[in-house]
Tab-separated table of C-alpha atoms in Angstrom:
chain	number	residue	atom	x	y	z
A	18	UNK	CA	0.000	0.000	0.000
A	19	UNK	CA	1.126	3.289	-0.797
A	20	UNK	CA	2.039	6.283	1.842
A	21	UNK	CA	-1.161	8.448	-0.412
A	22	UNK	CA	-3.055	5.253	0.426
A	23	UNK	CA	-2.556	4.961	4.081
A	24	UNK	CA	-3.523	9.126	4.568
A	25	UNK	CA	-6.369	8.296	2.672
A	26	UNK	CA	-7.409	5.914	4.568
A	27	UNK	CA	-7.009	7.268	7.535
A	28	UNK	CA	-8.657	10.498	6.481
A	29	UNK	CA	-11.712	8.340	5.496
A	30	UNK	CA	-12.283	6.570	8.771
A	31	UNK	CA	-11.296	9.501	11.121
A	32	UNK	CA	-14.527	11.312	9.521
A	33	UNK	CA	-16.426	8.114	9.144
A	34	UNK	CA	-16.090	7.751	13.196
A	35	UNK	CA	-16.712	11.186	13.184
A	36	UNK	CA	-20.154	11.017	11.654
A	37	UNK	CA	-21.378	8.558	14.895
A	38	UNK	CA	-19.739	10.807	17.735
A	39	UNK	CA	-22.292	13.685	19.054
A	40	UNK	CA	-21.147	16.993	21.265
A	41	UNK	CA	-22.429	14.538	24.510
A	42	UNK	CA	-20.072	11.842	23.304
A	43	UNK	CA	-17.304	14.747	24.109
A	44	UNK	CA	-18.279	15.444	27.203
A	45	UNK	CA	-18.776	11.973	28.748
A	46	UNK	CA	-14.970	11.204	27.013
A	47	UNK	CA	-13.241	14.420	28.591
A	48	UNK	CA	-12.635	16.975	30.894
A	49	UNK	CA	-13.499	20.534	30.215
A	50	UNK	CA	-12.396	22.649	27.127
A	51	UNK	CA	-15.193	20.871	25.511
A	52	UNK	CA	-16.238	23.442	22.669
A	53	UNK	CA	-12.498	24.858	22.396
A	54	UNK	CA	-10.408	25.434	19.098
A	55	UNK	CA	-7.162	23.733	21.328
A	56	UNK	CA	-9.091	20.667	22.508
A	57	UNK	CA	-13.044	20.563	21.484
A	58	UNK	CA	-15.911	20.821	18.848
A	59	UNK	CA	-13.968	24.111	17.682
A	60	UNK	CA	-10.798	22.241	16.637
A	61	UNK	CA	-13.478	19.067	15.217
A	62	UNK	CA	-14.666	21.656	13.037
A	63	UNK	CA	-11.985	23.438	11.603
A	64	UNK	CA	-10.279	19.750	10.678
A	65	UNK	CA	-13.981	19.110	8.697
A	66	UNK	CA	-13.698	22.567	6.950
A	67	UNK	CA	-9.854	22.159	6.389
A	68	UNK	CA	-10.168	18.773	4.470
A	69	UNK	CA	-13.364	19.858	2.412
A	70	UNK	CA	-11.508	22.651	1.326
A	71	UNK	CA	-8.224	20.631	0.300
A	72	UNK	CA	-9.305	17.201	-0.639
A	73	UNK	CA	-12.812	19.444	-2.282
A	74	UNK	CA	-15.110	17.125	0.220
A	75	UNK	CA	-17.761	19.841	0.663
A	76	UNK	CA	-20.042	17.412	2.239
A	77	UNK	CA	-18.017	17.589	5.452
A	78	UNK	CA	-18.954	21.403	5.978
A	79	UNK	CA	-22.169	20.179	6.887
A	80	UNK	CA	-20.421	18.177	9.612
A	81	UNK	CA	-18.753	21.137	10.465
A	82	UNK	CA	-21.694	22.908	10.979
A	83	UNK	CA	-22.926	20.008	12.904
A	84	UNK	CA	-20.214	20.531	15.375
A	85	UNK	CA	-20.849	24.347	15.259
A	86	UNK	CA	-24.823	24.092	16.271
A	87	UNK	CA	-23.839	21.943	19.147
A	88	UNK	CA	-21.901	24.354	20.476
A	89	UNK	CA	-24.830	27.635	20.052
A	90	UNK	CA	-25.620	28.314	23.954
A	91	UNK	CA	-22.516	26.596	25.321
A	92	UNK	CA	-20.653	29.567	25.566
A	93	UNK	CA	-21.428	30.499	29.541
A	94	UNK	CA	-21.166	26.382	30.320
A	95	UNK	CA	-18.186	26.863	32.464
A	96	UNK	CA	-16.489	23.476	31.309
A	97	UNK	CA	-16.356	24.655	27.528
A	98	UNK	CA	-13.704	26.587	27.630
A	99	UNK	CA	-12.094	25.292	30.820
A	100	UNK	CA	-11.407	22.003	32.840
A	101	UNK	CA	-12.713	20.997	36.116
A	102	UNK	CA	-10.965	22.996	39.477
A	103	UNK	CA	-9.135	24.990	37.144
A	104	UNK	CA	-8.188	28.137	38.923
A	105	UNK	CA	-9.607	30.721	37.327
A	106	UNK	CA	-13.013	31.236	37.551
A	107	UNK	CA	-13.557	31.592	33.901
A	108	UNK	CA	-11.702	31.450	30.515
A	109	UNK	CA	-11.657	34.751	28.911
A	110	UNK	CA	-13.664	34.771	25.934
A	111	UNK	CA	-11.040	36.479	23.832
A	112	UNK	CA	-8.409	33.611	24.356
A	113	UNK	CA	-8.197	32.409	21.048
A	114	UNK	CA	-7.262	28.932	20.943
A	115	UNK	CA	-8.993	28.019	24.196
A	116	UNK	CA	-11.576	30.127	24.176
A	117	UNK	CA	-14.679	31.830	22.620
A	118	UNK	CA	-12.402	33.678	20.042
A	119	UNK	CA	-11.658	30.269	18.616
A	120	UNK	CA	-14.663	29.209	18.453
A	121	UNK	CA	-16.518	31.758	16.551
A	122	UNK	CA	-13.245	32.335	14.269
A	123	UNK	CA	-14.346	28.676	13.083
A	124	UNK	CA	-17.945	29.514	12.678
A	125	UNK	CA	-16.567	32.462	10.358
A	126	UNK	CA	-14.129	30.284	8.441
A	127	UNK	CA	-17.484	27.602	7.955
A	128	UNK	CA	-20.081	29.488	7.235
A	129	UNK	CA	-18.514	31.695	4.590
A	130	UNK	CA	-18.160	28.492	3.223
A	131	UNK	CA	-21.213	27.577	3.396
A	132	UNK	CA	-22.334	30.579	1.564
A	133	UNK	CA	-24.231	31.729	5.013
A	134	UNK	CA	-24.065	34.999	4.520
A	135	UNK	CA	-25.761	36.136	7.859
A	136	UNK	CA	-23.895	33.478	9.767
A	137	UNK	CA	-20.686	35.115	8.627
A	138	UNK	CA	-21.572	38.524	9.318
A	139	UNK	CA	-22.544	37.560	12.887
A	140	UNK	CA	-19.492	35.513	13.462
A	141	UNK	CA	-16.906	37.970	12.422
A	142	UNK	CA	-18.494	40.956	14.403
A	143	UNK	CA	-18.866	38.678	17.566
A	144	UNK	CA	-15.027	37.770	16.534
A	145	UNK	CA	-13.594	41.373	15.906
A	146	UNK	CA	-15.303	42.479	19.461
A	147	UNK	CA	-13.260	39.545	21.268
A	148	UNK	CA	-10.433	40.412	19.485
A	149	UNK	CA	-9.970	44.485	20.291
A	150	UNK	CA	-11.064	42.857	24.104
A	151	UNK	CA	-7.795	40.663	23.949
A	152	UNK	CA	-5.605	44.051	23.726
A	153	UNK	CA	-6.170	44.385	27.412
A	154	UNK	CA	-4.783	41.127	28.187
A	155	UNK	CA	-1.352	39.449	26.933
A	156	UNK	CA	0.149	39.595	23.823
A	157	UNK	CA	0.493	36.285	23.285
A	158	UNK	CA	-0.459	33.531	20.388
A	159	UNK	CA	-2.183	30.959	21.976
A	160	UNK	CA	-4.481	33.360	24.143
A	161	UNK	CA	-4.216	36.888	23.696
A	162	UNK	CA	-3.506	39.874	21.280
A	163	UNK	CA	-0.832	37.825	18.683
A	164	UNK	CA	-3.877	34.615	18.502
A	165	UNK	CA	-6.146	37.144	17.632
A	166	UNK	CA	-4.309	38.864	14.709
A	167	UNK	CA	-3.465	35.809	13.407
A	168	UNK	CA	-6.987	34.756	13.141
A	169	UNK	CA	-7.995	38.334	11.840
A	170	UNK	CA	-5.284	37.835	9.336
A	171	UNK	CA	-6.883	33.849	8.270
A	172	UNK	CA	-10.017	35.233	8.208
A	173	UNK	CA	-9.490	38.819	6.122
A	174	UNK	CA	-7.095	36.283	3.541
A	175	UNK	CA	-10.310	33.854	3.464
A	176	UNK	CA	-13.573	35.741	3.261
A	177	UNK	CA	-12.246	39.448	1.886
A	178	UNK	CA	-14.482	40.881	4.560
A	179	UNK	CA	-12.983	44.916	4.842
A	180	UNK	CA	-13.962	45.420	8.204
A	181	UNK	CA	-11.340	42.587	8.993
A	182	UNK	CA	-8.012	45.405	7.706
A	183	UNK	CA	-9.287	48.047	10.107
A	184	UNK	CA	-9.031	45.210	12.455
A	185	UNK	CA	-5.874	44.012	11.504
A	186	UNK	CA	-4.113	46.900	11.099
A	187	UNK	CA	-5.665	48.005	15.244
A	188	UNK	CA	-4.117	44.792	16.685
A	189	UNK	CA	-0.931	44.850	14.993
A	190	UNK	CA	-0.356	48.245	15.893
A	191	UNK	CA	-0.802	47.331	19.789
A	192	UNK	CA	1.145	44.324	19.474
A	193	UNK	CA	3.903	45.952	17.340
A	194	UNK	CA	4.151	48.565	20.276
A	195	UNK	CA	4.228	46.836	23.034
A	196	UNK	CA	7.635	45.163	22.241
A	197	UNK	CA	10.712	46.300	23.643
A	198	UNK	CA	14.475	45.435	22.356
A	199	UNK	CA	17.397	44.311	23.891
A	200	UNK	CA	21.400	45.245	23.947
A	201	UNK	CA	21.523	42.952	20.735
A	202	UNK	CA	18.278	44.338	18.635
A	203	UNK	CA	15.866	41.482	19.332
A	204	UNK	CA	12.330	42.631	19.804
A	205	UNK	CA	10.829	40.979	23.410
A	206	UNK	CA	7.352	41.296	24.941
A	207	UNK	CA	8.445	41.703	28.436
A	208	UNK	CA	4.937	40.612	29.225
A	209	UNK	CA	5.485	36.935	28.374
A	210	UNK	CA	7.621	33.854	28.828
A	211	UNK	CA	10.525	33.338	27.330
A	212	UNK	CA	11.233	32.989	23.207
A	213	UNK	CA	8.552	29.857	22.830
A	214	UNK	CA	5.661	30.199	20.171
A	215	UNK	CA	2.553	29.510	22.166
A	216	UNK	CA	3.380	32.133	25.241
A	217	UNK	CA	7.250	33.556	24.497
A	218	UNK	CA	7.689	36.363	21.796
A	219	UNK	CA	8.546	34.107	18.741
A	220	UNK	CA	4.219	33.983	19.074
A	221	UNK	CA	3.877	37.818	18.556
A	222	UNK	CA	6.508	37.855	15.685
A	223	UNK	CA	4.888	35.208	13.710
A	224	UNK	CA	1.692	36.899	14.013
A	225	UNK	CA	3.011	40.283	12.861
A	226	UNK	CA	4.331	38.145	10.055
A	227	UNK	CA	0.792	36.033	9.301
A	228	UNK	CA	-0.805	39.721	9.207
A	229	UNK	CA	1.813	41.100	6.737
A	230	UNK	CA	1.478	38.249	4.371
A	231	UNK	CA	-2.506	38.228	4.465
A	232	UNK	CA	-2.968	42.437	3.868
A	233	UNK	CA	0.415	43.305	2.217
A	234	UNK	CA	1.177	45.620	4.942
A	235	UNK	CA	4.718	46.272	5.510
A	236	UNK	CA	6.682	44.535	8.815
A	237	UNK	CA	7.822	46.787	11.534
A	238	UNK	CA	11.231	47.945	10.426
A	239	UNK	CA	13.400	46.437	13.560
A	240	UNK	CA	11.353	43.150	12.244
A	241	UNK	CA	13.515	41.199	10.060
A	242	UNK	CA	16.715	41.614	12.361
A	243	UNK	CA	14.868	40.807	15.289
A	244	UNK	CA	13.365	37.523	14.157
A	245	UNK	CA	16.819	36.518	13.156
A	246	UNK	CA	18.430	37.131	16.280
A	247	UNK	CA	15.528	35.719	18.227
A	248	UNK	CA	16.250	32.515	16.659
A	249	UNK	CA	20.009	33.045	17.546
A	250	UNK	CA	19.613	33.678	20.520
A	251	UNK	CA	17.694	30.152	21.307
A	252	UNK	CA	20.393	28.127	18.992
A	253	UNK	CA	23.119	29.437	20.943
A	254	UNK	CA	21.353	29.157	24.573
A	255	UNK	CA	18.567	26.383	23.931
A	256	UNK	CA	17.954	26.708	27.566
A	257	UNK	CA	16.749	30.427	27.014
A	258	UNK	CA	13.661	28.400	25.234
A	259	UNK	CA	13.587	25.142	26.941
A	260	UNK	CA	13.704	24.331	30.447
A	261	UNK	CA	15.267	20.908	28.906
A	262	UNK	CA	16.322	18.963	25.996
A	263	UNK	CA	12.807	16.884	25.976
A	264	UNK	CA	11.280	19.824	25.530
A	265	UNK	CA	13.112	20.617	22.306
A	266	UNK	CA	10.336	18.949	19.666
A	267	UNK	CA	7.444	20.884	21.034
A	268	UNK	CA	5.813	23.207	18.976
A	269	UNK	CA	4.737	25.642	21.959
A	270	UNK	CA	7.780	26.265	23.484
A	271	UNK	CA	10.298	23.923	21.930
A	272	UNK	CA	11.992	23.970	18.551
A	273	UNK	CA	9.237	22.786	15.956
A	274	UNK	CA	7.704	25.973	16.665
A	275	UNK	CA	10.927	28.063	15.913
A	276	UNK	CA	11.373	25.571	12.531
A	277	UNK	CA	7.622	27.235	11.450
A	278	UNK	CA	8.568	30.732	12.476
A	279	UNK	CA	12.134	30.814	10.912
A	280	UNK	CA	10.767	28.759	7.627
A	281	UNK	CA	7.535	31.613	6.716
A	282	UNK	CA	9.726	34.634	7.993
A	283	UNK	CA	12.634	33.151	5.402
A	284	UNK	CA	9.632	33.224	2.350
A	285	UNK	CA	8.893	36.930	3.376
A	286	UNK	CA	12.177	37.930	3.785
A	287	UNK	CA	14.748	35.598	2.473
A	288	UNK	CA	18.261	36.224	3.799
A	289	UNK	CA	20.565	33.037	4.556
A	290	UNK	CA	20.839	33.427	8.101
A	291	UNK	CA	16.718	32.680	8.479
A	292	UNK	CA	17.102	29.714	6.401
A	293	UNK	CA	19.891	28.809	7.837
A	294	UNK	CA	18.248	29.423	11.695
A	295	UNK	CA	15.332	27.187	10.623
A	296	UNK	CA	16.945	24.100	9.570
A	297	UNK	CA	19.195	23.848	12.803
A	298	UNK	CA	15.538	24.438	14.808
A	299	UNK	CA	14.211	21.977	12.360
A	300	UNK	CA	17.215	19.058	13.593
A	301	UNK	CA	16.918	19.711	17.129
A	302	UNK	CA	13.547	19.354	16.821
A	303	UNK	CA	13.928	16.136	15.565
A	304	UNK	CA	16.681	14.797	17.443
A	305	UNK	CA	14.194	14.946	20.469
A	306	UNK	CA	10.861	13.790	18.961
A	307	UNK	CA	8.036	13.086	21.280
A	308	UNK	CA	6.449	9.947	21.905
A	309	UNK	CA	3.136	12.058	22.160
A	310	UNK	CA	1.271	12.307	18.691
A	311	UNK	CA	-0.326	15.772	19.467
A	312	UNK	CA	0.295	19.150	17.187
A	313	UNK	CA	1.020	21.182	20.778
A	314	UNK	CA	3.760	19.112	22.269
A	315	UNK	CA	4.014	16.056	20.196
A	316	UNK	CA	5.444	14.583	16.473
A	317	UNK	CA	2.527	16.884	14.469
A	318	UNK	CA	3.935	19.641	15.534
A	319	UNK	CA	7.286	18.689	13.989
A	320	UNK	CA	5.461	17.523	11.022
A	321	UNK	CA	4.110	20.683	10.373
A	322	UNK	CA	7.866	22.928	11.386
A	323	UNK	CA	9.330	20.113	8.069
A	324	UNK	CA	5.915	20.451	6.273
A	325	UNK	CA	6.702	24.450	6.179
A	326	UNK	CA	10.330	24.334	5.783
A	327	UNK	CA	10.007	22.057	3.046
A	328	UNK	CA	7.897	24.713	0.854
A	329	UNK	CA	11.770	27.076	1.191
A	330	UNK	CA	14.072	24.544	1.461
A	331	UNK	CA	14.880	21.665	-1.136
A	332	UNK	CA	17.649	20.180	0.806
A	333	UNK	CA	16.971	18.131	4.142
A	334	UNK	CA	14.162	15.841	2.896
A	335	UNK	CA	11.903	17.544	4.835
A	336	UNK	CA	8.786	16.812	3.356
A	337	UNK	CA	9.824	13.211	3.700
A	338	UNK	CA	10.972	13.688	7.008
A	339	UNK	CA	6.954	15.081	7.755
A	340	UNK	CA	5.513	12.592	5.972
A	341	UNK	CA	7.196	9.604	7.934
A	342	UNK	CA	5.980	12.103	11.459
A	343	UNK	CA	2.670	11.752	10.218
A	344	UNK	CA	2.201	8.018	9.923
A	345	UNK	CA	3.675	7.769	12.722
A	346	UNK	CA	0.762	9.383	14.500
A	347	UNK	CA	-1.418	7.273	13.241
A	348	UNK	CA	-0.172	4.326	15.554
A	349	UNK	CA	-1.918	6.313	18.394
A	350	UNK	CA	-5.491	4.207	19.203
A	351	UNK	CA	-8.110	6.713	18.322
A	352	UNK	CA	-9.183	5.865	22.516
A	353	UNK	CA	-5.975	6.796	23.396
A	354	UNK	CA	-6.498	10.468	22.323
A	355	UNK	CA	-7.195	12.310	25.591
A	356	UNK	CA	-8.914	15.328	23.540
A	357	UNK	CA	-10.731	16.252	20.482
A	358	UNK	CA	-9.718	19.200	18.941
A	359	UNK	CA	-6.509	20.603	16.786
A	360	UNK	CA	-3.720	21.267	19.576
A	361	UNK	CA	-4.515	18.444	21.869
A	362	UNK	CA	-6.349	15.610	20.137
A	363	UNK	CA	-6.980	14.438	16.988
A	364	UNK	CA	-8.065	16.956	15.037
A	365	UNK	CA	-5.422	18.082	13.981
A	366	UNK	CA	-3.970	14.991	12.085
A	367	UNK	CA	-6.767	14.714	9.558
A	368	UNK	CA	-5.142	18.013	8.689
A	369	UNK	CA	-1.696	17.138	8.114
A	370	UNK	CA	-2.592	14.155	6.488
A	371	UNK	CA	-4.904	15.871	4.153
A	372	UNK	CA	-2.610	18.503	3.224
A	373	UNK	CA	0.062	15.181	2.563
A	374	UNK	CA	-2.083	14.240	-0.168
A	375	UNK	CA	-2.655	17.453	-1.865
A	376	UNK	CA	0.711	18.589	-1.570
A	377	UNK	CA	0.225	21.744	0.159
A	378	UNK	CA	3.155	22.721	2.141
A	379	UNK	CA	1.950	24.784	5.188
A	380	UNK	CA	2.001	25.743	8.647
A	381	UNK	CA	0.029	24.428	11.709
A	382	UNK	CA	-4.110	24.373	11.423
A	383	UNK	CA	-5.473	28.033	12.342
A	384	UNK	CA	-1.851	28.993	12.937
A	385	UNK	CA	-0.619	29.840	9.210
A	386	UNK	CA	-3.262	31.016	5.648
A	387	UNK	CA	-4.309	27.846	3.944
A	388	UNK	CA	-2.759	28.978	0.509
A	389	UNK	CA	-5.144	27.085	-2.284
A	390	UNK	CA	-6.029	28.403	-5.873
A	391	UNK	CA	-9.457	30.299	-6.613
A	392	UNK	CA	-10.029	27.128	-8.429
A	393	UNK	CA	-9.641	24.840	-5.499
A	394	UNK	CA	-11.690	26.652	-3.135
A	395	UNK	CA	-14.663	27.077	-5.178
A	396	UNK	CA	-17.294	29.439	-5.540
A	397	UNK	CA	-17.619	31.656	-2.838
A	398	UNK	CA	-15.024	30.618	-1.311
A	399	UNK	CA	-11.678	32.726	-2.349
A	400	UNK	CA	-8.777	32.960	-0.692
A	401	UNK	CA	-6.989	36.293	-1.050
A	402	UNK	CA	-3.847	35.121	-2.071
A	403	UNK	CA	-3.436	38.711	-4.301
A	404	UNK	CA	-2.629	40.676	-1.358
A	405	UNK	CA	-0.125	38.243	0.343
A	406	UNK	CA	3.063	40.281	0.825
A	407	UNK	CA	5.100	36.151	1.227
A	408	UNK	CA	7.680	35.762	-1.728
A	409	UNK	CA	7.764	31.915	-1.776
C-alpha cells in the first residue's frame, strides 16, 4: 500500500467515526475545554472545513456545521472553555485557541463556506469584538492579542471581509508597540515567557508576520533583524527556550515551533541566516521527537515545522521527514487520544494528512493562511492570495 493510500485511509475513517460521535459523546470522554479550538468541537470543526476545502469534500462542511450548532448556547457552560478545578473562575472569551475567540473564528471560516451569509456577518463581528477585548490582556499567540491577529489575518485572507483590515491593522499596531528590544536588537514582549511560540515572543513575531502576508502591509522595520536574532539567541542558549532537551520537539515552546517561524519569515524575507536558523531548529527538533502524537507538544507539531520548511528549502528531505511524522501518528489508538480538537487531540492529524495528499506545504491548522487556488476553493469561497506580501 502506498504512503497516499494509508492518509487516505485514515482520512476516510477519522470522519467516518466522526459522523457517529455527538457533542455529549465529548463530554462523557473528557474533561473541560469541551467546545475549544485547542481541545473541542472548535478544533473538530476546523479539521472538517480544512479537508473539504483541500481534498474538495464539501459534504463535510455540513459536519462542520454540525459541530458548530452543538456548540450555540454553550458559551457560559463553564467546562467549555475550561477544565474541572481549574483556577480561574472563567476562561476569557477572547483567548483564542482556548476560548470563545476560537470558536466563533471557526464559525466564520465555515459558514462563509457555506455561503451563510448572515452566519458570517454575525461571526466575524462577535469575533472582531473579542479580538480588540484581547488588547487588554497578553500579547500572546495561543491566548491573547498575537492569537487574535493571526486569526484576523486567516479570516481577512479567506472571506475578503474589509472590516477585517481596520481590524488588523488596530491589533498589529498594539502588538507591534508593546515590544521592547534588547542590547543585541531582538524585539521581546516583556509581558510573556521566554522565546517559545505559544506564550514567548517568537508567538507575537509570527503573528506580525501572518498579518503582513494576508494584507500586504509592511513589517515593523526592527522586524527582520529581530526575528533573526531571536532565533540566535535560542540556537546558541537552547535553555533560554527550553527548560530541557525533551522539551526541544514541542511546537509551543520547543523547537518545531521556531522551525515554522524561521521557515515563513525566510519566504517573506529571504536572507541566509533565516534559512539557515530554521533548519538547525528543524534538527533539534527532531533529534528529540516526542512519543506524544499531538500538534502542541508532540510529532505533528514537527510535522508541520518540516511540512513548512520544506515549501523554502529543497535540501533536508523535509517533506519526507513530515511525511514519515505523520504516519507515525497514526499508531496512536483513536481511545488513546485524551482530547478532540486541533492542539490536543486528533483533530489536527486529519489536517496534516490531508494537506500530505494534496501537496500543500503549510504551517500548523489556524496557525498559518491555507494557501489554495481560486479554483480549489470554489465558488464563494476565495482565498486572497493577491494581497499576500510572502515571496515563496
Amino acid at each position: 500500500m502506498q504512503v497516499d493510500d494509508v492518509l487516505v485511509a485514515y482520512v476516510e475513517d477519522y470522519f467516518e467515526t466522526l459522523s457517529g460521535l455527538s457533542y455529549s459523546d465529548l463530554e462523557r470522554r473528557q474533561d473541560g475545554f469541551h467546545a475549544s479550538l485547542a481541545y473541542g468541537a472548535a478544533g473538530i470543526a476546523y479539521a472538517c472545513w480544512h479537508t473539504a476545502l483541500v481534498l474538495e469534500e464539501p459534504e463535510l462542511l455540513d459536519e462542520a456545521e454540525r459541530w458548530l450548532a452543538a456548540t450555540r448556547g454553550r458559551e457560559q457552560d463553564r467546562l467549555s472553555f475550561l477544565v474541572p478545578l481549574s483556577e480561574l473562575r472563567e476562561r476569557p472569551a477572547s483567548h483564542f485557541l482556548f476560548g470563545e475567540a476560537g470558536l466563533v473564528f471557526v464559525r466564520a471560516l465555515v459558514s462563509h463556506a457555506r455561503q451563510d451569509e448572515a452566519a458570517r456577518a454575525t461571526a466575524i463581528t462577535r469575533f472582531a469584538e473579542l479580538s480588540r477585548a484581547s488588547r487588554e490582556g497578553s500579547p500572546e499567540l495561543y491566548n491573547g492579542v498575537a492569537g487574535c491577529l493571526v486569526g484576523t489575518a486567516i479570516l481577512m485572507a479567506y472571506t475578503g471581509d474589509a472590516r477585517l483590515r481596520e481590524l488588523g491593522a488596530e491589533l498589529a499596531s498594539d502588538l507591534a508597540g508593546r515590544a521592547i528590544p534588547d542590547e543585541e536588537g531582538t524585539f521581546l514582549w516583556p509581558e510573556l515567557r521566554g522565546l517559545g511560540l505559544s506564550h514567548g515572543s517568537s508567538g507575537p513575531h509570527l503573528a506580525l508576520l501572518i498579518h503582513s502576508a494576508a494584507t500586504g502591509s509592511p513589517l515593523p522595520e526592527w522586524y527582520a533583524l529581530s526575528v533573526e536574532k531571536l532565533l540566535g539567541l535560542a540556537l546558541a542558549t537552547p535553555s533560554r527556550l527550553c527548560p530541557s532537551p525533551s522539551h526541544h520537539a514541542m511546537l509551543c515552546n520547543g523547537f518545531a515551533g521556531l522551525t515554522f517561524l524561521g521557515a515563513r519569515a525566510y519566504r517573506a524575507l529571504g536572507g541566509q541566516g533565516l534559512l539557515e536558523g530554521a533548519r538547525q531548529a528543524c534538527l533539534l527538533a527532531l533529534a528529540m521527537t516526542s512519543h506524544r502524537p499531538d500538534l502542541c507538544c508532540g510529532r505533528a507539531g514537527v510535522a508541520y515545522g518540516c511540512l513548512a520548511l520544506s515549501r523554502v528549502d529543497q535540501e533536508g528531505s523535509w517533506k519526507t521527514k513530515a511525511t514519515d511524522l505523520a504516519l507515525s501518528t497514526l499508531l496512536c489508538e483513536r481511545e488513546e487520544w485524551r482530547k478532540a480538537g486541533l492542539y490536543g487531540g486528533e483533530a489536527a492529524i486529519p489536517c496534516l494528512a490531508s494537506s500530505l495528499i494534496a501537496g500543500i506545504a503549510t504551517g500548523p491548522p489556524a496557525l498559518d493562511l491555507l494557501e489554495l487556488s481560486d479554483s480549489d476553493l470554489g465558488a464563494g469561497q476565495v482565498m486572497d492570495n493577491s494581497s499576500t506580501g510572502t515571496t515563496g
